Coordinates of C-alpha atoms and ligand atoms in Angstrom, one line a residue:
M541 CA 3.3 -43.9 13.6
V542 CA 2.5 -41.5 10.8
D543 CA -0.8 -39.6 11.4
E544 CA -2.4 -40.0 8.1
T545 CA -5.0 -37.3 8.9
A546 CA -2.3 -34.6 9.4
P547 CA -2.0 -31.9 6.8
E548 CA 1.2 -31.6 4.7
L549 CA 1.9 -28.2 6.2
D550 CA 1.2 -26.4 9.5
L551 CA 1.2 -23.1 7.7
A552 CA 0.8 -22.0 4.1
I553 CA 1.8 -18.4 3.3
V554 CA 0.5 -16.7 0.2
G555 CA 2.9 -14.0 -1.0
A556 CA 6.6 -13.5 -0.8
G557 CA 6.8 -9.8 -0.2
F558 CA 7.8 -8.0 3.0
A559 CA 4.9 -9.7 4.9
G560 CA 5.3 -13.2 3.6
L561 CA 9.1 -13.3 4.2
Y562 CA 8.8 -12.1 7.8
M563 CA 6.0 -14.6 8.4
L564 CA 8.2 -17.4 7.0
H565 CA 10.9 -16.3 9.4
R566 CA 8.6 -16.4 12.4
A567 CA 7.1 -19.8 11.3
R568 CA 10.6 -21.3 11.0
M569 CA 11.4 -20.0 14.5
M570 CA 8.3 -21.8 15.8
G571 CA 9.4 -25.0 14.1
L572 CA 6.4 -25.1 11.8
R573 CA 6.2 -27.0 8.6
V574 CA 5.8 -24.0 6.3
R575 CA 5.8 -23.2 2.6
V576 CA 5.3 -19.9 0.8
F577 CA 3.4 -19.7 -2.5
E578 CA 4.3 -16.8 -4.8
A579 CA 2.9 -15.9 -8.2
A580 CA 6.0 -14.0 -9.3
S581 CA 9.3 -15.7 -10.2
D582 CA 11.1 -14.2 -7.2
V583 CA 10.7 -12.4 -3.9
G584 CA 9.7 -8.8 -3.5
G585 CA 5.9 -8.5 -3.7
T586 CA 4.8 -5.0 -4.7
W587 CA 8.5 -4.1 -5.3
W588 CA 8.8 -7.0 -7.8
W589 CA 5.8 -6.0 -9.8
N590 CA 6.0 -2.2 -9.8
T591 CA 9.2 -1.7 -11.8
Y592 CA 7.9 1.3 -13.8
P593 CA 10.3 4.2 -14.4
G594 CA 10.4 6.6 -11.4
A595 CA 9.0 4.0 -8.8
R596 CA 10.3 4.7 -5.4
C597 CA 9.1 4.7 -1.8
D598 CA 7.8 7.9 -0.2
I599 CA 8.7 6.9 3.3
E600 CA 12.3 7.5 4.3
S601 CA 14.4 4.4 3.6
V602 CA 15.9 4.3 7.2
Q603 CA 12.3 3.9 8.3
Y604 CA 10.9 1.7 5.5
S605 CA 12.8 -1.4 6.4
Y606 CA 12.7 -4.4 8.7
S607 CA 13.3 -3.9 12.4
W608 CA 13.4 -7.6 13.4
D609 CA 17.1 -8.3 12.4
E610 CA 19.4 -6.0 14.2
E611 CA 22.4 -7.2 12.3
L612 CA 20.6 -6.5 9.0
Q613 CA 19.6 -2.9 10.0
Q614 CA 23.2 -2.2 11.0
D615 CA 24.8 -3.8 7.9
W616 CA 22.5 -2.6 5.2
E617 CA 23.4 0.8 3.7
W618 CA 20.6 2.8 2.1
T619 CA 22.0 5.3 -0.3
E620 CA 19.1 7.8 -0.8
R621 CA 16.6 9.4 1.5
F622 CA 13.7 7.8 -0.5
A623 CA 14.8 4.5 -1.9
T624 CA 14.2 3.6 -5.5
Q625 CA 12.3 0.5 -6.4
P626 CA 15.6 -1.3 -7.6
E627 CA 17.3 -0.5 -4.3
I628 CA 14.3 -1.8 -2.3
L629 CA 14.2 -5.0 -4.4
S630 CA 18.0 -5.4 -3.8
Y631 CA 17.4 -5.1 -0.1
I632 CA 14.6 -7.7 -0.1
N633 CA 16.9 -10.0 -2.1
Y634 CA 19.7 -9.5 0.3
V635 CA 17.4 -10.5 3.2
A636 CA 16.1 -13.5 1.3
D637 CA 19.8 -14.6 0.7
K638 CA 20.8 -13.9 4.3
H639 CA 18.1 -16.1 5.7
D640 CA 18.0 -18.6 2.9
F641 CA 14.3 -18.0 2.4
R642 CA 14.0 -19.2 -1.1
R643 CA 14.2 -22.9 -0.2
D644 CA 10.8 -22.7 1.4
I645 CA 9.1 -20.7 -1.4
K646 CA 7.3 -22.1 -4.4
F647 CA 7.6 -19.5 -7.1
E648 CA 5.4 -19.0 -10.2
T649 CA 2.5 -20.5 -8.3
R650 CA -0.8 -18.7 -7.9
V651 CA -3.1 -19.9 -5.2
I652 CA -6.6 -19.6 -6.6
G653 CA -8.8 -21.0 -3.9
G654 CA -9.3 -23.6 -1.2
D655 CA -11.7 -25.7 0.8
Y656 CA -12.0 -26.0 4.6
D657 CA -12.6 -29.4 6.1
E658 CA -14.7 -28.5 9.1
A659 CA -14.3 -32.0 10.7
R660 CA -10.5 -32.1 10.4
H661 CA -9.7 -28.4 10.7
I662 CA -7.6 -28.5 7.5
W663 CA -7.5 -26.4 4.4
T664 CA -6.9 -27.8 1.0
L665 CA -5.4 -25.1 -1.2
D666 CA -5.8 -25.1 -5.0
E667 CA -3.0 -23.8 -7.2
A668 CA -3.7 -22.5 -10.7
D669 CA -2.2 -25.6 -12.3
G670 CA -4.5 -27.9 -10.3
T671 CA -2.0 -28.9 -7.7
Q672 CA -3.4 -29.2 -4.2
T673 CA -1.7 -28.8 -0.8
T674 CA -3.2 -29.4 2.7
T675 CA -2.4 -27.1 5.5
R676 CA -3.7 -26.4 9.0
H677 CA -3.4 -22.6 8.8
V678 CA -3.2 -20.1 5.9
V679 CA -1.7 -16.6 6.1
L680 CA -2.6 -14.3 3.2
A681 CA 0.4 -12.0 2.8
T682 CA -0.9 -10.8 -0.5
G683 CA -0.5 -7.0 -0.1
C684 CA -3.0 -4.1 -0.2
L685 CA -2.2 -2.8 -3.6
S686 CA -1.4 -5.9 -5.7
T687 CA -4.5 -6.4 -7.9
A688 CA -3.7 -4.1 -10.8
R689 CA -6.7 -2.8 -12.6
V690 CA -7.5 -1.4 -16.0
P691 CA -11.0 0.1 -16.1
D692 CA -13.4 -1.5 -18.5
F693 CA -13.2 1.3 -21.1
P694 CA -15.3 0.7 -24.2
G695 CA -13.0 -0.7 -26.9
R696 CA -10.2 -1.3 -24.4
D697 CA -8.7 -4.2 -26.3
S698 CA -9.0 -2.8 -29.7
F699 CA -5.9 -0.5 -29.4
E700 CA -3.2 -1.7 -31.8
G701 CA -0.2 -0.1 -30.0
E702 CA 1.6 -1.2 -26.9
T703 CA -0.2 -1.1 -23.5
Y704 CA 1.3 -1.2 -20.0
H705 CA 0.1 -1.1 -16.4
T706 CA 2.3 0.5 -13.8
G707 CA 1.6 -2.4 -11.4
A708 CA 2.7 -5.2 -13.9
W709 CA 5.5 -3.5 -15.7
P710 CA 7.7 -5.6 -18.1
R711 CA 10.8 -6.7 -16.3
E712 CA 13.0 -5.9 -19.3
G713 CA 11.9 -2.3 -19.2
V714 CA 10.4 -0.2 -22.0
D715 CA 12.1 2.2 -24.4
F716 CA 9.7 5.1 -25.2
S717 CA 12.2 7.0 -27.4
G718 CA 10.6 8.6 -30.4
K719 CA 7.1 7.4 -29.3
R720 CA 3.8 9.1 -28.8
V721 CA 2.7 8.0 -25.3
A722 CA -0.5 8.4 -23.4
V723 CA -0.7 8.1 -19.6
L724 CA -4.1 7.5 -18.0
G725 CA -4.2 8.2 -14.3
T726 CA -2.5 10.8 -12.0
G727 CA -2.3 8.9 -8.7
S728 CA 1.1 8.2 -6.9
S729 CA 2.2 5.8 -9.7
G730 CA 1.3 8.3 -12.6
I731 CA 2.9 11.2 -10.7
Q732 CA 6.2 9.3 -10.3
L733 CA 6.2 7.9 -13.8
I734 CA 5.2 11.0 -15.9
P735 CA 8.4 13.0 -15.3
E736 CA 10.5 10.0 -16.3
V737 CA 8.6 9.0 -19.4
A738 CA 8.5 12.7 -20.5
K739 CA 12.3 12.7 -20.7
Q740 CA 12.2 9.9 -23.2
A741 CA 9.1 10.0 -25.3
A742 CA 8.6 12.2 -28.4
Q743 CA 5.2 13.3 -27.1
L744 CA 3.5 12.5 -23.8
T745 CA -0.1 13.2 -23.2
V746 CA -1.5 12.9 -19.7
F747 CA -5.3 12.1 -19.3
Q748 CA -6.4 13.4 -15.9
R749 CA -9.8 12.8 -14.3
T750 CA -9.1 14.0 -10.8
P751 CA -6.1 16.3 -10.0
N752 CA -4.0 15.2 -7.0
F753 CA -2.2 17.0 -4.3
S754 CA 1.5 16.3 -4.4
L755 CA 4.4 17.3 -2.2
P756 CA 8.0 17.6 -3.4
A757 CA 10.2 14.7 -2.3
R758 CA 13.4 16.6 -2.4
N759 CA 15.2 13.3 -2.5
Q760 CA 18.9 13.4 -1.8
P761 CA 21.8 11.1 -1.0
L762 CA 21.8 10.1 2.7
S763 CA 24.6 11.6 4.8
G764 CA 26.7 9.4 7.0
E765 CA 25.9 11.5 10.0
Y766 CA 22.1 11.1 9.4
V767 CA 22.4 7.3 9.0
R768 CA 24.6 7.0 12.1
G769 CA 22.0 8.9 14.1
W770 CA 19.4 6.2 13.1
K771 CA 21.7 3.2 13.4
S772 CA 23.0 4.2 16.9
N773 CA 19.5 4.5 18.2
Y774 CA 17.4 2.1 16.1
P775 CA 15.7 0.1 18.9
E776 CA 14.3 3.3 20.6
L777 CA 13.3 5.0 17.3
R778 CA 11.5 1.8 16.1
R779 CA 9.7 1.6 19.4
R780 CA 8.6 5.2 19.1
A781 CA 7.4 4.6 15.6
R782 CA 5.4 1.6 16.7
E783 CA 4.0 2.8 20.0
E784 CA 3.8 6.6 19.8
T785 CA 2.8 7.5 16.3
G786 CA -0.4 7.5 14.2
S787 CA 1.4 6.3 11.1
G788 CA 4.3 4.1 12.2
T789 CA 6.7 6.8 10.9
I790 CA 8.6 9.4 12.9
Y791 CA 8.0 12.9 11.6
D792 CA 8.3 16.4 13.1
F793 CA 5.0 16.1 15.0
P794 CA 2.7 19.1 15.4
T795 CA 1.8 20.7 18.7
Q796 CA -0.6 23.4 17.5
S797 CA -3.8 24.0 15.5
A798 CA -3.5 25.6 12.1
L799 CA -6.2 28.1 13.1
E800 CA -4.5 29.4 16.3
L801 CA -1.7 31.0 14.3
S802 CA -1.5 34.2 12.3
P803 CA -1.5 33.7 8.5
E804 CA 2.2 34.6 8.4
A805 CA 3.2 32.2 11.2
R806 CA 1.2 29.4 9.5
E807 CA 2.8 30.1 6.2
K808 CA 6.2 29.9 7.8
E809 CA 5.4 26.5 9.3
Y810 CA 4.2 25.2 5.9
R811 CA 7.1 26.7 4.1
W812 CA 9.9 25.0 6.0
R813 CA 8.2 21.7 5.8
W814 CA 7.6 22.2 2.0
E815 CA 11.3 23.0 1.6
K816 CA 12.3 19.9 3.7
G817 CA 10.3 17.7 1.4
G818 CA 8.3 14.5 1.8
T819 CA 5.1 13.9 3.8
N820 CA 6.4 15.7 6.9
F821 CA 4.3 18.5 5.5
M822 CA 1.1 16.6 6.4
H823 CA 2.1 16.9 10.1
A824 CA 2.3 20.7 10.2
F825 CA -0.7 21.1 12.4
K826 CA -2.7 18.7 14.6
D827 CA -6.2 19.5 13.1
L828 CA -5.5 19.2 9.4
V829 CA -7.5 16.0 8.9
V830 CA -10.3 16.9 11.3
D831 CA -11.2 20.5 10.6
E832 CA -12.1 21.7 7.2
D833 CA -11.0 25.3 7.7
A834 CA -7.6 24.1 9.0
N835 CA -7.3 21.7 6.1
N836 CA -8.1 24.4 3.6
T837 CA -5.1 26.4 4.7
A838 CA -2.8 23.5 3.7
A839 CA -4.7 22.9 0.5
E840 CA -4.4 26.6 -0.4
F841 CA -0.7 26.6 0.3
V842 CA -0.2 23.6 -2.1
R843 CA -2.4 25.1 -4.8
A844 CA -0.3 28.2 -4.7
R845 CA 2.9 26.1 -5.2
I846 CA 1.3 24.4 -8.2
R847 CA 0.4 27.8 -9.7
E848 CA 4.1 28.9 -9.2
A849 CA 5.5 25.7 -10.7
V850 CA 3.3 25.5 -13.9
K851 CA 3.9 28.3 -16.4
D852 CA 0.7 28.1 -18.3
P853 CA -2.1 29.4 -16.0
E854 CA -4.8 27.3 -17.6
T855 CA -2.8 24.1 -17.2
A856 CA -2.0 25.0 -13.6
E857 CA -5.8 25.4 -12.8
V858 CA -6.5 22.0 -14.3
L859 CA -3.8 20.5 -12.0
C860 CA -5.2 22.2 -8.9
P861 CA -7.4 19.9 -6.8
T862 CA -10.4 21.8 -5.5
D863 CA -13.2 19.4 -4.8
Y864 CA -11.9 17.3 -1.8
P865 CA -9.9 18.1 1.3
I866 CA -6.1 17.6 1.0
F867 CA -4.8 14.4 2.7
T868 CA -8.2 12.6 2.2
K869 CA -6.9 10.9 -1.0
R870 CA -3.5 9.3 -0.5
I871 CA -1.0 12.2 -0.7
C872 CA 1.5 11.9 -3.5
V873 CA 5.2 12.8 -3.3
D874 CA 6.9 13.8 -6.5
S875 CA 10.1 14.8 -8.2
Q876 CA 9.5 17.6 -10.7
Y877 CA 5.9 16.4 -11.5
F878 CA 4.3 19.8 -11.9
E879 CA 7.3 21.3 -13.7
T880 CA 7.0 18.5 -16.3
Y881 CA 4.0 20.3 -17.7
N882 CA 6.3 23.1 -18.8
R883 CA 8.0 20.8 -21.3
D884 CA 7.2 21.3 -25.0
N885 CA 6.5 17.6 -25.5
V886 CA 4.0 17.2 -22.6
A887 CA 0.2 17.9 -22.9
L888 CA -2.6 17.6 -20.4
V889 CA -6.1 16.5 -21.3
N890 CA -8.8 17.3 -18.7
L891 CA -11.2 14.4 -18.7
R892 CA -13.6 16.4 -16.6
K893 CA -14.1 18.7 -19.5
T894 CA -13.7 16.3 -22.4
P895 CA -14.5 12.8 -21.0
L896 CA -13.0 9.7 -22.4
E897 CA -15.5 7.9 -24.6
S898 CA -13.6 4.9 -25.9
I899 CA -10.4 3.4 -26.8
E900 CA -9.9 2.7 -30.5
K901 CA -7.3 1.1 -32.8
K902 CA -5.2 4.2 -33.0
G903 CA -5.7 5.8 -29.6
L904 CA -8.1 7.4 -27.1
R905 CA -11.3 9.1 -28.1
T906 CA -12.5 11.9 -25.9
S907 CA -15.7 13.9 -26.4
D908 CA -13.8 16.4 -28.7
A909 CA -11.1 14.4 -30.5
L910 CA -9.3 11.2 -31.3
H911 CA -5.8 11.3 -29.7
E912 CA -3.4 8.9 -31.5
F913 CA -0.6 7.1 -29.8
D914 CA 2.0 4.4 -30.1
A915 CA 1.7 3.3 -26.4
I916 CA -0.8 3.7 -23.6
I917 CA 0.3 3.5 -20.0
Y918 CA -2.4 2.7 -17.5
A919 CA -1.6 4.2 -14.1
T920 CA -5.2 3.4 -13.1
G921 CA -4.5 1.8 -9.7
F922 CA -5.6 -1.3 -8.0
D923 CA -8.6 -3.2 -6.5
A924 CA -7.1 -1.9 -3.3
M925 CA -7.2 -3.6 0.2
T926 CA -9.8 -6.3 -0.7
G927 CA -9.0 -7.4 -4.3
A928 CA -6.1 -9.7 -3.4
F929 CA -8.1 -11.4 -0.7
T930 CA -11.4 -11.9 -2.5
S931 CA -9.7 -13.1 -5.7
I932 CA -8.6 -16.2 -3.8
N933 CA -11.7 -18.3 -3.6
L934 CA -11.4 -19.7 -0.1
R935 CA -14.5 -21.6 0.9
G936 CA -14.8 -21.7 4.7
R937 CA -17.4 -22.9 7.0
N938 CA -20.5 -24.0 5.1
G939 CA -18.6 -23.1 1.9
T940 CA -18.8 -19.4 2.8
T941 CA -16.4 -17.1 0.9
M942 CA -15.0 -13.8 1.7
H943 CA -16.4 -12.5 -1.6
E944 CA -19.9 -13.2 -0.4
R945 CA -19.4 -12.1 3.2
W946 CA -17.9 -8.8 2.0
S947 CA -20.6 -7.9 -0.5
E948 CA -21.5 -4.8 1.5
G949 CA -17.9 -4.0 2.5
P950 CA -15.1 -5.9 4.3
K951 CA -16.0 -7.6 7.6
T952 CA -12.9 -8.5 9.7
Y953 CA -11.8 -8.8 13.2
L954 CA -8.7 -6.5 13.6
G955 CA -8.2 -6.6 9.9
L956 CA -6.6 -9.9 10.7
A957 CA -9.2 -12.6 10.6
C958 CA -12.8 -13.3 9.5
N959 CA -15.7 -15.2 11.1
M960 CA -16.6 -18.3 9.0
L961 CA -13.0 -18.5 7.7
P962 CA -11.3 -20.4 10.5
N963 CA -7.5 -20.8 10.5
V964 CA -7.0 -18.0 7.9
F965 CA -5.2 -14.8 8.8
M966 CA -4.6 -11.7 6.7
V967 CA -1.6 -9.5 7.0
T968 CA -2.6 -5.8 6.8
G969 CA -6.2 -6.6 6.0
P970 CA -9.0 -4.0 5.8
G971 CA -9.8 -2.8 9.3
S972 CA -6.1 -2.5 10.3
P973 CA -3.8 0.5 9.8
S974 CA -2.2 -1.0 6.7
V975 CA -2.2 1.6 3.9
L976 CA -2.5 4.5 6.4
S977 CA 0.8 3.5 7.9
N978 CA 4.4 2.7 7.3
V979 CA 3.3 -0.7 6.0
I980 CA 6.4 -2.5 7.2
V981 CA 5.6 -1.5 10.8
S982 CA 2.1 -2.8 10.4
I983 CA 3.3 -6.0 8.7
E984 CA 5.7 -6.7 11.5
Q985 CA 3.0 -6.2 14.1
H986 CA 0.5 -8.4 12.3
V987 CA 3.0 -11.2 11.8
D988 CA 4.0 -11.0 15.5
L989 CA 0.3 -11.2 16.4
I990 CA -0.4 -14.1 14.1
S991 CA 2.6 -15.9 15.6
D992 CA 1.3 -15.3 19.1
I993 CA -2.1 -16.7 18.1
L994 CA -0.6 -19.8 16.5
D995 CA 1.6 -20.3 19.6
A996 CA -1.5 -19.9 21.9
A997 CA -3.4 -22.4 19.7
R998 CA -0.5 -24.9 20.1
K999 CA -0.4 -24.4 23.9
K1000 CA -4.1 -24.9 24.2
G1001 CA -4.0 -28.0 22.0
A1002 CA -6.4 -26.2 19.5
T1003 CA -6.4 -27.1 15.8
E1004 CA -8.9 -24.4 14.9
V1005 CA -8.9 -20.6 15.6
E1006 CA -11.7 -18.4 14.4
A1007 CA -12.8 -14.8 14.9
D1008 CA -16.2 -14.6 16.6
A1009 CA -19.1 -12.9 14.8
E1010 CA -20.0 -10.3 17.4
P1011 CA -16.5 -8.9 18.0
E1012 CA -16.1 -8.8 14.3
A1013 CA -19.2 -6.7 13.9
D1014 CA -18.2 -4.4 16.7
W1015 CA -14.8 -3.9 15.2
G1016 CA -16.3 -2.8 11.9
G1017 CA -18.3 -0.2 13.8
H1018 CA -15.2 1.0 15.7
V1019 CA -13.2 1.4 12.4
N1020 CA -16.0 3.5 11.0
D1021 CA -16.4 5.6 14.0
L1022 CA -12.7 6.5 13.9
A1023 CA -13.0 7.4 10.2
N1024 CA -16.1 9.5 10.7
A1025 CA -14.4 11.6 13.2
T1026 CA -12.1 12.8 10.4
L1027 CA -12.4 14.3 7.0
L1028 CA -11.1 11.1 5.3
P1029 CA -14.4 9.7 4.1
K1030 CA -15.1 12.9 2.3
A1031 CA -13.1 12.0 -0.8
A1032 CA -13.9 9.5 -3.5
S1033 CA -10.7 7.6 -2.7
W1034 CA -9.6 4.0 -3.1
Y1035 CA -9.6 4.0 0.8
M1036 CA -13.4 4.1 0.3
G1037 CA -13.5 1.6 -2.6
A1038 CA -14.6 4.5 -4.8
N1039 CA -12.1 3.8 -7.6
I1040 CA -14.0 0.7 -8.6
P1041 CA -17.5 1.1 -10.0
G1042 CA -20.0 -1.0 -7.9
K1043 CA -17.5 -1.6 -5.0
P1044 CA -19.2 -0.8 -1.7
R1045 CA -18.3 2.6 -0.3
V1046 CA -16.8 1.8 3.1
F1047 CA -13.8 3.4 4.7
M1048 CA -11.4 0.4 5.0
P1049 CA -8.3 1.2 6.9
Y1050 CA -8.0 1.7 10.7
I1051 CA -6.8 5.2 11.6
G1052 CA -4.0 5.1 14.2
V1053 CA -1.0 2.8 14.4
A1054 CA -0.3 3.2 18.2
K1055 CA -4.0 3.1 19.1
Y1056 CA -4.5 -0.1 17.1
R1057 CA -1.4 -1.8 18.6
K1058 CA -2.7 -1.0 22.1
K1059 CA -6.1 -2.5 21.3
C1060 CA -4.4 -5.7 19.9
D1061 CA -2.1 -5.9 23.0
E1062 CA -5.2 -5.7 25.2
I1063 CA -6.8 -8.5 23.3
V1064 CA -3.7 -10.7 23.7
D1065 CA -3.6 -9.9 27.4
N1066 CA -7.2 -10.9 27.6
D1067 CA -6.4 -14.4 26.4
F1068 CA -7.1 -13.5 22.8
S1069 CA -10.7 -12.3 23.4
G1070 CA -12.8 -12.3 20.3
F1071 CA -11.1 -15.5 19.0
S1072 CA -12.4 -19.0 19.6
F1073 CA -9.9 -21.8 19.9
C1074 CA -11.2 -25.3 19.3
S1075 CA -9.7 -28.8 19.3
Ligands
N01_1609 O1 -3.4 4.4 -8.3 P1 -4.6 5.4 -7.8 P2 -1.8 4.5 -8.1 N1 -11.0 7.0 -16.1 O2 -5.8 4.6 -7.6 C1 -7.3 7.3 -12.6 C2 0.6 3.3 -3.6 N2 1.8 3.8 -4.3 O3 -1.3 3.2 -8.7 O4 -8.9 9.8 -9.1 C3 -10.0 7.9 -15.9 O5 -4.1 6.3 -6.7 C4 -7.7 7.8 -11.2 O6 -8.6 9.0 -11.4 P3 -9.7 9.3 -10.2 C5 -0.1 4.5 -2.9 O7 -0.7 4.1 -1.7 C6 2.8 4.3 -3.5 O8 -1.3 5.7 -8.6 O9 -10.3 8.0 -9.9 N3 -9.1 7.9 -14.9 C7 -6.3 8.2 -10.7 O10 -5.8 9.4 -11.2 C8 -1.1 4.9 -3.9 O11 -2.1 5.7 -3.5 C9 3.8 4.8 -4.1 O12 -10.6 10.2 -10.9 C10 -9.2 6.8 -14.1 C11 -5.5 7.0 -11.2 O13 -6.2 6.5 -12.4 C12 -1.5 3.6 -4.4 O14 -0.4 2.8 -4.5 C13 3.9 4.8 -5.5 C14 -10.2 5.8 -14.3 C15 -5.3 5.9 -10.2 O15 -4.7 6.3 -9.1 C16 -2.2 3.6 -5.7 O16 -1.6 4.5 -6.6 C17 2.9 4.3 -6.2 C18 -11.1 6.0 -15.3 N4 -12.1 5.1 -15.5 C19 1.8 3.8 -5.6 N5 -10.0 4.9 -13.3 C20 4.9 5.4 -3.3 O17 5.4 4.9 -2.3 C21 -8.9 5.3 -12.6 N6 -8.4 6.5 -13.1 C22 5.3 6.7 -3.7

């Protein structure tokens, strides 16, 4: 007999990026009735949307990849040390084809909200076109940096030229040849894009509010020997990344304090890491994110490199960050970023000295001039970590929404679930390592953990799982304590919500991948303490 009260799905997954696809795989293995809802027209998540010139990952490709399919990790051939966006998207497509994922994905479908039926333990999800779907559980695999944001500049919509945002780049690409182009924003996206657009545009003007620390990528083709080293030892290397590192990525880890060495020995350590390229530099000494004096030795080293790279001393000074410790804003990794300012067709406007007043028909007005352009590129970032969750209006117990509950900062248990929102799980939510980690490592851990919880619910005969209020509050305190033991809350970063006017200033990610995993494992061993299962 058909149970007319049963929902259409056991599990609805929102998002078809790395997280959503792996969740789909696990759900299928569990025999669940599952569907993925994806706003884009194909798989890829962040790597589908961020197709701006120069986009690439700053974690080595042999590490920024799935570990759950041994055949895949042996068969797939990465070509470069740091993969480009097109190569990562090809990889995701290859995985989607291999596992025939698309048959369970509804594309061009934005989930905008949903209501929880407290009596039946069922969610009814609303799609943008009015379609509704009922489901027992919901997994929000919506990404940490997926809500692109253009600040509300006065006159923003009056500009008559072309406008672009790095996080929603036209799929057909853009030809800037012969054009006068403005770039607003010098975070990771701007720093990757600026050298590429400078090669094409007639004139490129960068509007910088806060200078960023950036490390040279020194990207290169991968040698066969290097790849063989990884492939022949993948299970052990992946285990180490998961269980023994703070970031889910294997680097040359430090053994000493920056301050216990002579200046010459310290410089030597920084130097070889700088020459090697990438974020390995961050791991030169063990006290760089906890001790301001130690931190300043790294900051000074990088400022010296900026002054070497940029020929005009005045421009170099504007590009040198001086008012926050290095590594407290997300470190950038670049290819010829600072050198780009030596080009004749590139100019830098210091918004600290001449603030942006408005956007007008012809361009950008700063306090001293109107700068005219054919195109404006917004590299102004995202409503990071919370935006994608709160923009889906899920009404849980008593109609409670995440938006309301998070008005003073995100409240989560493990960055995975929220009290008052039963049967909803977040992948890499605030309160988990997420953006402070190799996110694929964190995604896999969360998806495995959600699968364990769903499996436990089934075994217990439970149709409802909810994070309890008290452990949730304790978790928030624990996340804060970890952050406050470091320098990270000292910068006005998007980790703190500081890039959005009015967003509560709370340090959102959990510091420490291995530590976090251990905590989660203890919770699982303790019969999922902190979660209530109900039938
Ligand atoms: O965004 P951001 P992003 N007036 O927020 C400026 C990941 N990612 O897209 O610092 C003037 O970092 C803002 O200035 P300020 C990575 O995690 C990874 O670049 O607020 N300027 C800043 O310069 C990264 O951290 C990769 O003063 C304004 C810029 O816009 C995250 O995505 C590549 C402004 C925004 O920088 C986000 O990076 C790309 C205003 N009102 C991205 N508002 C890799 O893997 C904002 N800005 C390499």
